[in-house]
Short mmCIF file of C-alpha atoms in Angstrom, two decimals:
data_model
loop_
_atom_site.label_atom_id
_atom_site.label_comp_id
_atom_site.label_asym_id
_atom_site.label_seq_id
_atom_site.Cartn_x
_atom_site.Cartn_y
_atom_site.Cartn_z
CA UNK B 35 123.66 198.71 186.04
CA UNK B 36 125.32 196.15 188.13
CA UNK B 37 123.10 197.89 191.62
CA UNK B 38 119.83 197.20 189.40
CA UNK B 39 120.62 193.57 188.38
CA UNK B 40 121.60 192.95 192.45
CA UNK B 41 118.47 195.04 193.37
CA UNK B 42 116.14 192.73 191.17
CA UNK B 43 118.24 189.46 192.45
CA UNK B 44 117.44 190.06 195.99
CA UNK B 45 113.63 190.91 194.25
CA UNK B 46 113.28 187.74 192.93
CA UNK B 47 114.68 185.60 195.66
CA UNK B 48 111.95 187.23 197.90
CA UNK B 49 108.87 186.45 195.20
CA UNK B 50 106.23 184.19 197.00
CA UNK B 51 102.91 183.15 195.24
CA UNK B 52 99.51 181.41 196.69
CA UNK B 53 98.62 180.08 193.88
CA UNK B 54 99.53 178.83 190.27
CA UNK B 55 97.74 181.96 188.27
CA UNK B 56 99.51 184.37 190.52
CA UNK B 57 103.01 182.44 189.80
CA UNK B 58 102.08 182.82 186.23
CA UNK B 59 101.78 186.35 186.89
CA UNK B 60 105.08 187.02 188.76
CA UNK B 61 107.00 184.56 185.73
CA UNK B 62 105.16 187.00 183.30
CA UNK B 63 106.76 190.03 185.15
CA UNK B 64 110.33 188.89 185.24
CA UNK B 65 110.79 186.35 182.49
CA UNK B 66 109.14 187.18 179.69
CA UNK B 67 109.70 188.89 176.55
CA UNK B 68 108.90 192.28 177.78
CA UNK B 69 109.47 191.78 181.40
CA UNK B 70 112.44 193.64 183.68
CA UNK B 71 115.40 190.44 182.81
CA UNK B 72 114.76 190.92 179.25
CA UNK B 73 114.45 194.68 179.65
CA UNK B 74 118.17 194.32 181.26
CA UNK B 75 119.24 192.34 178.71
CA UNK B 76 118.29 195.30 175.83
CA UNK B 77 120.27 197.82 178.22
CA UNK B 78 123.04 195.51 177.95
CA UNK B 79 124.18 196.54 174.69
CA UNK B 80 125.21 199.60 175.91
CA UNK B 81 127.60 198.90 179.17
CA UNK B 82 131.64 199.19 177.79
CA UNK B 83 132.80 196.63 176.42
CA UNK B 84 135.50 196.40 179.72
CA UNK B 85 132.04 196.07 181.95
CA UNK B 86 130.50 193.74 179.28
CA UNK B 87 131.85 190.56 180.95
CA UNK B 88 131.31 191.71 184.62
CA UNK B 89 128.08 192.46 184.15
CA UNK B 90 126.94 189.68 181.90
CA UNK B 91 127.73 187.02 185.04
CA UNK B 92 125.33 189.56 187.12
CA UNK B 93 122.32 188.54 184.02
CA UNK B 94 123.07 185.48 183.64
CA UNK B 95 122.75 185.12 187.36
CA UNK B 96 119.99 186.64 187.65
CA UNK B 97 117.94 185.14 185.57
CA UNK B 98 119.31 181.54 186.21
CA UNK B 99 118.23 182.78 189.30
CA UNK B 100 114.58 183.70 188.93
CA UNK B 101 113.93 180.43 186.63
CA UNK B 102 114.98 178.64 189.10
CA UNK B 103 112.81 180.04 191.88
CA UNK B 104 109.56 179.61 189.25
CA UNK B 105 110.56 176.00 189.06
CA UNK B 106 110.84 175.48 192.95
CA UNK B 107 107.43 177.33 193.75
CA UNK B 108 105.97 174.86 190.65
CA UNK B 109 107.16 171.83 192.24
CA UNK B 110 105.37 172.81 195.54
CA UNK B 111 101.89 173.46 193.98
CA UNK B 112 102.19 170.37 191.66
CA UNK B 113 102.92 168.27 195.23
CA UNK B 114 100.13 169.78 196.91
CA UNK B 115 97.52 168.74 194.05
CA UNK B 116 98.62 165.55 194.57
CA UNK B 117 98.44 165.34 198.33
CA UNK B 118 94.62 166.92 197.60
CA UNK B 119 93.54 163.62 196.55
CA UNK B 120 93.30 164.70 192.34
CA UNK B 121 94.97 161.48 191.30
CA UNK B 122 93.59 157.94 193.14
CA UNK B 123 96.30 156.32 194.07
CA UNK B 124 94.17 153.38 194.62
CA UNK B 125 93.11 153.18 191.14
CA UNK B 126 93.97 150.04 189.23
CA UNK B 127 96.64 149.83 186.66
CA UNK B 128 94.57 148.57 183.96
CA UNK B 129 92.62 150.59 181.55
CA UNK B 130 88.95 151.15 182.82
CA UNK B 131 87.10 150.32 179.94
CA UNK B 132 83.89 152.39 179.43
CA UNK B 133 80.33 150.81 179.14
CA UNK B 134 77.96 151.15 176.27
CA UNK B 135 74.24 152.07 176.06
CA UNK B 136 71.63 149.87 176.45
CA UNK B 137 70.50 149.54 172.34
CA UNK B 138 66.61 150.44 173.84
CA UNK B 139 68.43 153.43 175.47
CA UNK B 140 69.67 154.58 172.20
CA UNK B 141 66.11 154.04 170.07
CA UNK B 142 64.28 155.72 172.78
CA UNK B 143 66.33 158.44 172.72
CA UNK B 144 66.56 158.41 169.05
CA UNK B 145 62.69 158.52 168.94
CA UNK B 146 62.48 161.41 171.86
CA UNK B 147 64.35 163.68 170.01
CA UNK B 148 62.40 163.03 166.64
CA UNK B 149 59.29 163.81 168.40
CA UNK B 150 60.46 166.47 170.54
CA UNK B 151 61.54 168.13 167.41
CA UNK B 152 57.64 167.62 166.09
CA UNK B 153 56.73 170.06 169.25
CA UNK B 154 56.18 167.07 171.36
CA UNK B 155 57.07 166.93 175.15
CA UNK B 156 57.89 163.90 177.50
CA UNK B 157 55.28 163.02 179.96
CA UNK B 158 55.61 160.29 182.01
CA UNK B 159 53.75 158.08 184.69
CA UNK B 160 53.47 155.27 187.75
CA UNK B 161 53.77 151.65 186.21
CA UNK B 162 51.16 150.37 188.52
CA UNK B 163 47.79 151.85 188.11
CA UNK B 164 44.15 151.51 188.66
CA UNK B 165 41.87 150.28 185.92
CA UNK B 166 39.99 153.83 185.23
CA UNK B 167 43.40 154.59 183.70
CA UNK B 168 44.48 151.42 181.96
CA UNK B 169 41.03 150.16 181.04
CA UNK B 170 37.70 152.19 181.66
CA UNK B 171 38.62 155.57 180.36
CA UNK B 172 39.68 154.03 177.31
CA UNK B 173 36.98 152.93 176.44
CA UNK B 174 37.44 149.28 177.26
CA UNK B 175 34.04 147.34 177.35
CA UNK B 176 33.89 145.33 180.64
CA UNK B 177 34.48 142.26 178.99
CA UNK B 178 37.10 142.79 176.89
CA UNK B 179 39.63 140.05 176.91
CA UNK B 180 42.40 142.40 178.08
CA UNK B 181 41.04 142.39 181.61
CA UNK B 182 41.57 138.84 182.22
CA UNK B 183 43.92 137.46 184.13
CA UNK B 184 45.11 135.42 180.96
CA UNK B 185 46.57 139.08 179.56
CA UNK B 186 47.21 141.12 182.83
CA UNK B 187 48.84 141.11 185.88
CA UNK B 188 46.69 142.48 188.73
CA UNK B 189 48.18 143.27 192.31
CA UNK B 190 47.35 140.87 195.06
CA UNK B 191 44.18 139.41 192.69
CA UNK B 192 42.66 143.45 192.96
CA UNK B 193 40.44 144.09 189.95
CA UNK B 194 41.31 147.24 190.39
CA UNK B 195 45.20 147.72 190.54
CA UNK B 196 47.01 146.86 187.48
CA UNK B 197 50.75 146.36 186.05
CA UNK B 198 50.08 148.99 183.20
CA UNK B 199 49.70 146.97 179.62
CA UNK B 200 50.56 150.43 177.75
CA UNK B 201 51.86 153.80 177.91
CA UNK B 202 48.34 155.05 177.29
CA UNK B 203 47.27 155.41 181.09
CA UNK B 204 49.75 158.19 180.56
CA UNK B 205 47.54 159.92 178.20
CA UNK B 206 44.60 159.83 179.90
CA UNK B 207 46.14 161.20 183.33
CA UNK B 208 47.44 163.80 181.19
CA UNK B 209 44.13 164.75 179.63
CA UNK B 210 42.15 164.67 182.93
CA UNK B 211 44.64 167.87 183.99
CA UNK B 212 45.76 169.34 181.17
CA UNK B 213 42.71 171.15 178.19
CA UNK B 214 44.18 171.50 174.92
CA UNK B 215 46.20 171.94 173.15
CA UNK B 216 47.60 168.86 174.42
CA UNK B 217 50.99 167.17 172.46
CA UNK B 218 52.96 164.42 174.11
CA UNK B 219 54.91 161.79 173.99
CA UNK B 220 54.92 158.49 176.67
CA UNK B 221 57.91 156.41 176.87
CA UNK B 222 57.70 153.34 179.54
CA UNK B 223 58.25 150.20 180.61
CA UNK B 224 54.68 148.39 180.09
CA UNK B 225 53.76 144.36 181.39
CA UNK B 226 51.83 141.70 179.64
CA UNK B 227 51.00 138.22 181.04
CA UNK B 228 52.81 136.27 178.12
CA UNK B 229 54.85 133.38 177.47
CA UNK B 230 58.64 134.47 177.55
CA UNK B 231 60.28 133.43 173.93
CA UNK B 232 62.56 134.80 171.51
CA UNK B 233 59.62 136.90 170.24
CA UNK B 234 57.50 137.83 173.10
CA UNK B 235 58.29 138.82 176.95
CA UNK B 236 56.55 139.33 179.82
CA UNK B 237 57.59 143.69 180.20
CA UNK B 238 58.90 145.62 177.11
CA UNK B 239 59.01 149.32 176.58
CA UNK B 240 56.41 151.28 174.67
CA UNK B 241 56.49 155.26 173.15
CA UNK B 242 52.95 156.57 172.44
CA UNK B 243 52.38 159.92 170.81
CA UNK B 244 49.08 162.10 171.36
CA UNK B 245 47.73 165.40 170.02
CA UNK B 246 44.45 166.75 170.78
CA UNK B 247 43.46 170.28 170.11
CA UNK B 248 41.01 171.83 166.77
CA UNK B 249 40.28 170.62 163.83
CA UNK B 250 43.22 167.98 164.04
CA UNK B 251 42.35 165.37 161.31
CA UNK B 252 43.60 162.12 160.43
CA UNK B 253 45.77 163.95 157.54
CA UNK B 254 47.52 165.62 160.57
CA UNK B 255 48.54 162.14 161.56
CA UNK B 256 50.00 160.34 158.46
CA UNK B 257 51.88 163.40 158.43
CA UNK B 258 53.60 162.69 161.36
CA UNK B 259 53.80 159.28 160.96
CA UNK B 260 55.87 159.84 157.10
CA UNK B 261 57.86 162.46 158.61
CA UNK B 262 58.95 160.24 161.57
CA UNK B 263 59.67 156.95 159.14
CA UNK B 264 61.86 158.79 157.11
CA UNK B 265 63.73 160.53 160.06
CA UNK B 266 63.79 157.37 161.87
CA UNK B 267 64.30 154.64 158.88
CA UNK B 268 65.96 156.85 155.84
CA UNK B 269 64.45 159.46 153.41
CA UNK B 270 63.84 156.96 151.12
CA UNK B 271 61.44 155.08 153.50
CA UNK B 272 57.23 154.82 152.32
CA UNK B 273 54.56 154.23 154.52
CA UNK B 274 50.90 152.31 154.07
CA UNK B 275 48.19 152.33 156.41
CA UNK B 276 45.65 149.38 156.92
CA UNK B 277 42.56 149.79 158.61
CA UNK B 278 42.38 147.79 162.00
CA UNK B 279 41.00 148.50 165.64
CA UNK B 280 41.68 149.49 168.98
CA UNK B 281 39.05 150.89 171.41
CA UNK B 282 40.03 153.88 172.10
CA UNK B 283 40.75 155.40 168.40
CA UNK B 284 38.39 155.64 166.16
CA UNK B 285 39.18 154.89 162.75
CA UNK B 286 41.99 152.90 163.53
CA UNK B 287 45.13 151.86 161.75
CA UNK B 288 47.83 149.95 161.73
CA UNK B 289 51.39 151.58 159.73
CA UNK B 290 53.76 149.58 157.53
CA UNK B 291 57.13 150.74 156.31
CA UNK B 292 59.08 149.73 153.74
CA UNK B 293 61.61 146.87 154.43
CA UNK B 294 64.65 148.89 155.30
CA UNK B 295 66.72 145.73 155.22
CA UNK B 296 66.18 144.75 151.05
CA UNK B 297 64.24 148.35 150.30
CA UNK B 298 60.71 146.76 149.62
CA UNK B 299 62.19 144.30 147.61
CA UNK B 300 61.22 141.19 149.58
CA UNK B 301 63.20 139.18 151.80
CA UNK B 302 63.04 136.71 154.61
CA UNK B 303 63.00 139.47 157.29
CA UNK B 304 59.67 141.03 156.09
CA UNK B 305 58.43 138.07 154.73
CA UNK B 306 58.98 138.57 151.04
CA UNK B 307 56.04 141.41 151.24
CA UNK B 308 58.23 144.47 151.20
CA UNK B 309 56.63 145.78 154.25
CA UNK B 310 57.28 145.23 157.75
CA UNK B 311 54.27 146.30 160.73
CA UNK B 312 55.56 149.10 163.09
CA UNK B 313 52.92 150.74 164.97
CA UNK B 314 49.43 151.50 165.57
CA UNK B 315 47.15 154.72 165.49
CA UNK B 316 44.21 156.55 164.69
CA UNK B 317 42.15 159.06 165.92
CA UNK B 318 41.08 159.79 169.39
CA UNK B 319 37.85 158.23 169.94
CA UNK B 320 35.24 160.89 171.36
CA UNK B 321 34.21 158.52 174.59
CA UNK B 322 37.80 159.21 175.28
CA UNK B 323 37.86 162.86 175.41
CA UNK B 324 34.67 162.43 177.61
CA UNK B 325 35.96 160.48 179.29
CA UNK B 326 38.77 162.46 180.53
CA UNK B 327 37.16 165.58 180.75
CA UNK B 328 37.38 167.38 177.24
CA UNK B 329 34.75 168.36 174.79
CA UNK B 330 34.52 165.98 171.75
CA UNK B 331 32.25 168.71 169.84
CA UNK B 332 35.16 170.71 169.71
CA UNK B 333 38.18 169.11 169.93
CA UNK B 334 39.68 166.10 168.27
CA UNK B 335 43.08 163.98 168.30
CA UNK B 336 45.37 161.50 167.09
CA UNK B 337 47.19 158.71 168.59
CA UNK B 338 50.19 156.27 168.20
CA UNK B 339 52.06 153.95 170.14
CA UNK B 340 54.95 151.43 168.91
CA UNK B 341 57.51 149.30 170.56
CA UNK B 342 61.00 150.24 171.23
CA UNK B 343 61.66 146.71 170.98
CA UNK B 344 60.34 146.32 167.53
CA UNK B 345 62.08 148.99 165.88
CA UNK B 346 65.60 148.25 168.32
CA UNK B 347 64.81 145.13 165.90
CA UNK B 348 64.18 146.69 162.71
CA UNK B 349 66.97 148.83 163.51
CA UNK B 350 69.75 146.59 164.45
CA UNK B 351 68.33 143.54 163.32
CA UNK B 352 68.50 140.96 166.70
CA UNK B 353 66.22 138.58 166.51
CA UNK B 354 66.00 137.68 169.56
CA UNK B 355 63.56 139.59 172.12
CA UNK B 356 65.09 137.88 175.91
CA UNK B 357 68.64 139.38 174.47
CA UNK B 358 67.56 142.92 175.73
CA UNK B 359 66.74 141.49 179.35
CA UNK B 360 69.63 139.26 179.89
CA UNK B 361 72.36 141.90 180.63
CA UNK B 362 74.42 139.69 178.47
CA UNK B 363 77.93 141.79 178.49
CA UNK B 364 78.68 140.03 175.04
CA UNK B 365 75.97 141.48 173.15
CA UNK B 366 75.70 144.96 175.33
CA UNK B 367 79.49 145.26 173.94
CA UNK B 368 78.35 145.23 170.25
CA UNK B 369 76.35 148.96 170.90
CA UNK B 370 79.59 150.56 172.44
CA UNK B 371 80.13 152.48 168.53
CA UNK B 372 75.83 152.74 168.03
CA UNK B 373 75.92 156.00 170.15
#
């Protein structure tokens, strides 16, 4: 027994590995439970007891031997990770503290994923456009107050190149390639020639929602628009519609919720009214699909657009618009649990 235990020393003081896995291996073979040490150790119990002391200094050798040559070829794999650049040596001390989301990050995203779950896919498009796009195909008269100056900003005083004022020159491009069934959602940045003040800003960000295909009616659409208020808001949330206008939908409405702040109870925040304004919609109007190419005899859709800003409002209550702009680390800090 004594020629097997020197047999295996010499073994072991041989081993050489290229790489951690194949150390693992080799320790696997020698030291564990069923490998050939502990196998010697089992065939130990038999040697005479005069050999018994003789050849336990051979085991105990031996295997101080082969733990110790695991350890060595350890240490050089462990040194040469380090000299391969995995820890930055150059790195500061101090803890790296993690940013947050943007609060309009996390209510578009919120919002994507509510409508993507509807069937509804992202579809995006260039913030400057022409005014077929913005305007014309929507059904815009040529005279309509959004056109002037007062409400737009054109590029280099061009009538005909635009900062887009909604997401809804999205839409259209979409229509003009795409027959239905058409269902999509537009999430941008959109510009307005306003006054900058806690409740109004020169860009915000928009999400507009269209579906055009047949026999889509407006019941298709309030259906939407409770299912999204209650995913969005709370199960609890209600809904009203009030008839308004917009030029391209036709009938038109504009969608309340209840206050999610007192329930529809009344409070300062929606005016003691119970309801607080959210978005607008209606239904496609048929110049529109003409416009951009479909057939208004057969097909029909509904529309709806809100700002991220206003329900970033509703939902975290900041009161505020020119906070969201400001890259103000101070209030950016106060999302860092929101997502």
């Amino acid at each position: 027994m004594i020629n097997k235990i020197k047999d295996l020393l010499k073994e072991v003081q041989e081993i050489k590995a290229d790489s951690l896995e194949e150390l693992e291996a080799l320790r696997i073979k020698y030291l564990s439970k069923k490998g050939s040490i502990s196998a010697l150790m089992n065939d130990f119990r038999d040697v005479a007891a005069e050999q018994k002391r003789e050849v336990g200094k051979y085991l105990n050798e031996l295997k101080e031997s082969a733990q110790n040559k695991v350890n060595e070829l350890k240490k050089i794999f462990e040194n040469n990770n380090i000299s391969n650049n995995d820890y930055d040596l150059t790195r500061t001390a101090y803890p790296v503290h993690l940013g947050a989301r943007h609060p309009l990050s996390i209510v578009k995203k919120e919002i994507c994923e509510i409508f993507n779950r509807l069937g509804f896919s992202i579809a995006e498009g260039p913030e400057i456009e022409d005014d077929w796009h913005v305007f014309s195909s929507l059904n815009f008269a040529d005279d309509h107050p959004a056109r002037d100056m007062q409400d737009t900003f054109f590029i280099a005083h061009n009538p005909d190149v635009v900062l887009r004022t909604h997401t809804s020159s999205v839409q259209t491009r979409i229509m003009e390639k795409q027959q239905p069934p058409v269902r999509i959602i537009c999430p941008g940045r959109v510009y307005r020639n306003e006054a900058i003040s806690y409740r109004a800003h020169c860009f915000f960000h928009q999400i507009e929602a269209l579906y055009v295909d047949k026999n889509v009616s407006f019941a298709d659409l309030k259906q939407i628009l409770s299912c999204f208020s209650k995913e969005m808001f709370g199960s609890d949330t209600k809904i009203r519609l009030r008839p308004s206008y917009f030029p391209f939908t036709e009938p038109s409405a504009e969608m309340d919720i209840s206050c999610n702040i007192c329930g529809g109870k009344g409070c300062p925040f929606c005016k003691h009214t119970g309801w607080v304004e959210i978005l607008g919609c209606g239904m496609v109007d048929p110049n529109v699909l003409d416009n951009c190419g479909i057939n208004s005899k057969i097909y029909s859709g509904y529309a709806l657009g809100m700002g991220i800003e206003r329900i970033a409002n509703l939902k975290y209550r900041i009161k505020d618009l020119r906070l969201f702009s400001e890259n103000d680390k101070r209030f950016l800090d106060q999302f860092r649990s929101a997502y």
